[in-house]
Coordinates of C-alpha atoms in Angstrom, one line a residue:
X1 CA -131.0 181.2 44.2
X2 CA -128.1 182.7 42.2
X3 CA -126.6 183.9 45.4
X4 CA -126.7 180.3 46.8
X5 CA -125.0 179.0 43.6
X6 CA -122.4 181.7 43.7
X7 CA -121.7 180.9 47.4
X8 CA -121.3 177.1 46.6
X9 CA -118.9 177.8 43.7
X10 CA -116.8 180.1 45.9
X11 CA -116.7 177.5 48.8
X12 CA -115.7 174.8 46.1
X13 CA -113.0 177.0 44.7
X14 CA -111.7 177.7 48.2
X15 CA -111.7 174.0 49.0
X16 CA -109.9 173.2 45.7
X17 CA -107.3 175.9 46.4
X18 CA -106.8 174.5 49.9
X19 CA -106.2 170.9 48.4
X20 CA -103.8 172.4 46.0
X21 CA -101.7 174.0 48.6
X22 CA -101.9 170.8 50.6
X23 CA -100.4 168.8 47.7
X24 CA -97.7 171.2 46.9
X25 CA -96.8 171.6 50.6
X26 CA -95.0 168.2 50.7
X27 CA -92.8 169.2 47.8
X28 CA -92.2 172.7 49.3
X29 CA -91.3 171.1 52.6
X30 CA -88.9 168.6 50.9
X31 CA -87.3 171.4 48.8
X32 CA -86.9 173.6 51.7
X33 CA -85.3 170.9 54.0
X34 CA -83.0 169.3 51.4
X35 CA -82.2 172.0 48.9
X36 CA -82.9 175.6 50.1
X37 CA -81.7 175.0 53.7
X38 CA -78.3 173.3 52.7
X39 CA -77.6 176.1 50.1
X40 CA -78.3 178.8 52.7
X41 CA -76.3 176.9 55.3
X42 CA -73.4 176.5 52.9
X43 CA -73.3 180.2 52.3
X44 CA -73.3 181.0 56.0
X45 CA -70.4 178.4 56.5
X46 CA -68.4 179.8 53.7
X47 CA -68.2 183.2 55.6
X48 CA -66.8 181.5 58.7
X49 CA -63.7 179.7 60.0
X50 CA -66.1 176.9 60.8
X51 CA -65.5 174.9 64.0
X52 CA -68.2 172.6 65.7
X53 CA -67.6 174.3 69.0
X54 CA -67.2 177.8 68.0
X55 CA -66.9 179.4 64.5
X56 CA -65.3 182.8 63.6
X57 CA -66.6 185.2 61.0
X58 CA -64.0 185.7 58.3
X59 CA -66.0 187.4 55.6
X60 CA -64.9 186.5 52.0
X61 CA -61.5 185.0 53.1
X62 CA -62.5 181.5 52.1
X63 CA -63.4 182.6 48.6
X64 CA -60.1 184.7 48.3
X65 CA -58.2 181.5 49.5
X66 CA -60.0 179.4 46.9
X67 CA -59.2 181.8 44.1
X68 CA -55.5 181.9 45.0
X69 CA -55.3 178.1 45.5
X70 CA -53.6 176.5 42.5
X71 CA -55.1 173.2 43.3
X72 CA -58.6 174.6 43.0
X73 CA -57.9 175.9 39.4
X74 CA -56.2 172.5 38.5
X75 CA -59.2 170.7 39.8
X76 CA -61.5 173.0 37.8
X77 CA -59.4 172.4 34.7
X78 CA -59.4 168.6 35.2
X79 CA -63.1 168.7 35.6
X80 CA -63.5 170.8 32.5
X81 CA -61.2 168.4 30.4
X82 CA -63.2 165.4 31.7
X83 CA -66.5 167.0 30.7
X84 CA -65.3 167.9 27.2
X85 CA -63.9 164.4 26.6
X86 CA -66.9 162.5 28.0
X87 CA -70.3 164.3 27.6
X88 CA -70.3 164.9 23.8
X89 CA -69.0 161.4 23.0
X90 CA -71.5 159.8 25.5
X91 CA -74.4 161.6 23.9
X92 CA -73.2 160.7 20.4
X93 CA -72.8 157.0 21.4
X94 CA -76.3 157.0 23.0
X95 CA -77.8 158.6 19.8
X96 CA -76.1 156.0 17.6
X97 CA -77.2 153.0 19.7
X98 CA -80.8 154.3 19.7
X99 CA -80.7 154.8 15.9
X100 CA -79.5 151.1 15.6
X101 CA -82.2 149.8 17.9
X102 CA -85.2 151.7 16.5
X103 CA -85.7 149.5 13.4
X104 CA -86.2 146.3 15.5
X105 CA -89.6 145.1 16.7
X106 CA -90.9 146.2 20.1
X107 CA -89.9 143.0 21.9
X108 CA -86.3 143.2 20.6
X109 CA -86.2 146.9 21.5
X110 CA -87.2 146.0 25.1
X111 CA -84.4 143.4 25.3
X112 CA -81.8 146.0 24.1
X113 CA -83.2 148.6 26.6
X114 CA -82.9 146.1 29.4
X115 CA -79.3 145.2 28.5
X116 CA -78.1 148.7 28.2
X117 CA -79.9 150.0 31.2
X118 CA -78.8 147.1 33.5
X119 CA -75.5 148.7 34.5
X120 CA -77.3 151.8 35.6
X121 CA -78.9 149.8 38.6
X122 CA -75.6 148.3 39.6
X123 CA -73.6 149.9 42.5
X124 CA -71.0 152.3 41.5
X125 CA -68.6 150.8 43.9
X126 CA -69.0 147.2 42.3
X127 CA -68.4 148.7 38.9
X128 CA -65.3 150.5 40.2
X129 CA -64.0 147.2 41.4
X130 CA -64.4 145.7 38.0
X131 CA -62.7 148.6 36.4
X132 CA -59.8 148.4 38.9
X133 CA -59.4 144.8 37.7
X134 CA -59.5 145.9 34.1
X135 CA -56.7 148.6 34.7
X136 CA -54.6 146.3 36.8
X137 CA -51.0 147.3 36.2
X138 CA -49.9 143.7 36.0
X139 CA -50.1 141.5 32.9
X140 CA -53.3 139.9 34.2
X141 CA -55.2 143.2 33.7
X142 CA -57.5 143.2 30.6
X143 CA -56.2 146.6 29.5
X144 CA -52.7 145.4 29.5
X145 CA -53.6 142.2 27.7
X146 CA -55.2 144.2 24.9
X147 CA -52.3 146.6 24.4
X148 CA -49.9 143.6 24.8
X149 CA -51.6 142.2 21.7
X150 CA -50.1 145.2 19.8
X151 CA -46.7 144.7 21.3
X152 CA -47.0 147.6 23.9
X153 CA -45.6 147.1 27.3
X154 CA -47.6 146.9 30.5
X155 CA -49.1 150.3 31.6
X156 CA -49.6 151.6 35.0
X157 CA -53.0 153.0 33.9
X158 CA -54.2 154.6 37.1
X159 CA -50.7 155.2 38.6
X160 CA -49.3 157.4 35.9
X161 CA -50.1 161.0 35.2
X162 CA -50.0 160.2 31.4
X163 CA -52.7 157.7 31.5
X164 CA -54.9 158.3 34.6
X165 CA -57.3 160.9 33.1
X166 CA -57.5 158.8 30.0
X167 CA -58.5 155.7 32.1
X168 CA -61.2 157.7 33.8
X169 CA -62.5 159.0 30.4
X170 CA -62.4 155.5 28.9
X171 CA -64.4 154.2 32.0
X172 CA -67.0 156.8 31.3
X173 CA -67.2 156.0 27.6
X174 CA -67.8 152.3 28.1
X175 CA -70.1 152.7 31.2
X176 CA -73.9 152.7 31.2
X177 CA -75.7 154.9 28.7
X178 CA -79.0 153.3 29.2
X179 CA -80.9 156.4 30.5
X180 CA -79.9 158.5 27.5
X181 CA -80.6 155.6 25.1
X182 CA -84.2 155.2 26.5
X183 CA -84.8 159.0 26.3
X184 CA -83.5 159.0 22.7
X185 CA -85.8 156.0 21.7
X186 CA -88.8 157.8 23.3
X187 CA -88.1 160.8 21.3
X188 CA -87.5 158.9 18.1
X189 CA -90.9 157.1 18.5
X190 CA -92.5 160.5 18.9
X191 CA -91.5 161.6 15.4
X192 CA -94.6 161.5 13.1
X193 CA -94.2 158.9 10.3
X194 CA -95.7 161.3 7.8
X195 CA -92.4 163.0 7.7
X196 CA -90.6 159.8 6.7
X197 CA -93.3 159.0 4.1
X198 CA -92.9 162.4 2.6
X199 CA -89.2 162.0 2.5
X200 CA -89.6 158.6 0.8
X201 CA -91.7 160.1 -1.8
X202 CA -89.1 162.7 -2.5
X203 CA -86.4 159.9 -2.7
X204 CA -84.5 161.0 0.3
X205 CA -81.7 158.8 1.5
X206 CA -81.1 157.5 5.0
X207 CA -78.5 160.1 5.8
X208 CA -80.8 162.9 4.4
X209 CA -83.7 161.7 6.7
X210 CA -81.2 161.7 9.6
X211 CA -80.0 165.2 8.9
X212 CA -83.2 167.0 7.9
X213 CA -85.8 165.1 10.0
X214 CA -84.3 163.1 12.9
X215 CA -81.7 165.5 14.2
X216 CA -83.9 168.7 14.2
X217 CA -86.7 166.9 15.9
X218 CA -84.3 165.5 18.6
X219 CA -82.6 168.8 19.3
X220 CA -84.7 169.4 22.5
X221 CA -83.8 166.0 23.7
X222 CA -80.1 166.5 22.8
X223 CA -80.1 169.8 24.6
X224 CA -81.6 168.2 27.8
X225 CA -79.1 165.4 27.7
X226 CA -76.3 168.0 27.2
X227 CA -77.3 170.2 30.1
X228 CA -77.8 167.3 32.5
X229 CA -74.7 165.6 31.2
X230 CA -72.5 168.7 31.9
X231 CA -74.1 169.2 35.3
X232 CA -73.5 165.6 36.3
X233 CA -69.9 165.6 34.9
X234 CA -69.0 168.7 36.8
X235 CA -70.1 167.0 40.0
X236 CA -68.2 163.8 39.3
X237 CA -66.7 162.4 42.5
X238 CA -67.2 158.7 42.8
X239 CA -65.0 157.4 40.0
X240 CA -62.1 159.7 40.9
X241 CA -62.3 158.9 44.6
X242 CA -62.5 155.1 44.1
X243 CA -60.2 154.7 41.1
X244 CA -57.3 157.1 41.8
X245 CA -58.1 159.2 44.8
X246 CA -57.2 162.2 42.8
X247 CA -53.7 161.1 42.0
X248 CA -51.1 160.8 40.8
X249 CA -49.9 164.4 41.4
X250 CA -53.5 165.6 41.4
X251 CA -53.8 164.8 37.7
X252 CA -57.4 163.4 38.3
X253 CA -58.4 165.6 41.2
X254 CA -61.9 166.9 40.3
X255 CA -63.6 169.8 42.0
X256 CA -66.1 167.4 43.8
X257 CA -63.2 165.4 45.2
X258 CA -61.2 168.5 46.3
X259 CA -64.4 169.8 48.1
X260 CA -64.8 166.4 49.8
X261 CA -61.2 166.3 50.9
X262 CA -61.1 169.9 52.2
X263 CA -64.3 169.1 54.2
X264 CA -63.8 165.6 55.6
X265 CA -60.0 165.0 55.4
X266 CA -58.6 168.5 56.3
X267 CA -61.8 169.7 58.2
X268 CA -61.7 173.1 56.3
X269 CA -65.5 173.3 56.2
X270 CA -65.5 177.1 55.3
X271 CA -63.3 176.7 52.3
X272 CA -65.2 173.6 51.2
X273 CA -68.5 175.5 51.3
X274 CA -67.0 178.4 49.4
X275 CA -65.7 176.1 46.7
X276 CA -69.1 174.3 46.5
X277 CA -70.8 177.6 45.9
X278 CA -68.2 178.6 43.3
X279 CA -68.8 175.3 41.5
X280 CA -72.5 175.9 41.6
X281 CA -71.9 179.3 40.0
X282 CA -69.8 177.7 37.3
X283 CA -72.6 175.1 36.5
X284 CA -75.2 177.8 36.5
X285 CA -73.2 180.0 34.1
X286 CA -72.5 177.0 31.7
X287 CA -76.2 175.9 31.8
X288 CA -77.3 179.4 31.0
X289 CA -74.8 179.6 28.1
X290 CA -76.1 176.3 26.7
X291 CA -79.7 177.3 26.8
X292 CA -78.8 180.8 25.4
X293 CA -76.8 179.5 22.5
X294 CA -78.3 176.1 21.7
X295 CA -81.8 176.5 22.9
X296 CA -82.9 179.8 21.1
X297 CA -84.5 178.1 18.1
X298 CA -86.1 175.3 20.0
X299 CA -89.8 174.9 20.4
X300 CA -91.1 172.8 23.4

């Protein structure tokens, strides 16, 4: 009898294991096709002078060319500046809005969530068209109307090296923060009320509660938004491509745009693949550094 029960348990375990492999097989196939294969293929292309009808193996020449290309370093610098100016401010703004929304009732919170998240579902192209109108160099542009109120002459916002990067940064600051706000709201609602009640008994002020309760509890959320924000910022392409095309004088050329131009404008697929792998290494290093420095005292 015991042998029969043991055999049934073994068959059930084997059946459950088979179903487990069947379920993860879908994810594994998708990962292999759309992540692993492109990365491996990009590495193979980066070692070639790639041509559709016959490629030539060139070893590390594409990587050497990228390192000696001044435009690659300028694009990397532009991307780093853009990231430093946008990601911390966007996280702070999302946190501030979430703090302002949290005291409202649930229905009012839902309205604010919908309002702030609405731009996230809009097409990036349509948003870029609106921003092109805002940065119109003529007097009819909203940005020029605003600075004209302070007696400043019309500015060629996107056509001048002095203001093009600032215009892209401003666009990022005032664009959608809906996802980060919703994540922060979920994290705020997850803080136990007993901490606030204990702080009230001790006579803590709003700022003391914010500093000693809210910010420490939201540290894992902030780290998540910081890491994903930096990764997204280093991959920025759409805004630079649609708003400035990387100009003027490459002052807004980001690494993503440079890779796109090398691949699909100049058909230098090998160099584009090498630069994309270098960009992946930069992102991986920065992400590791963020987890190492900011995530060492975080408990998940």
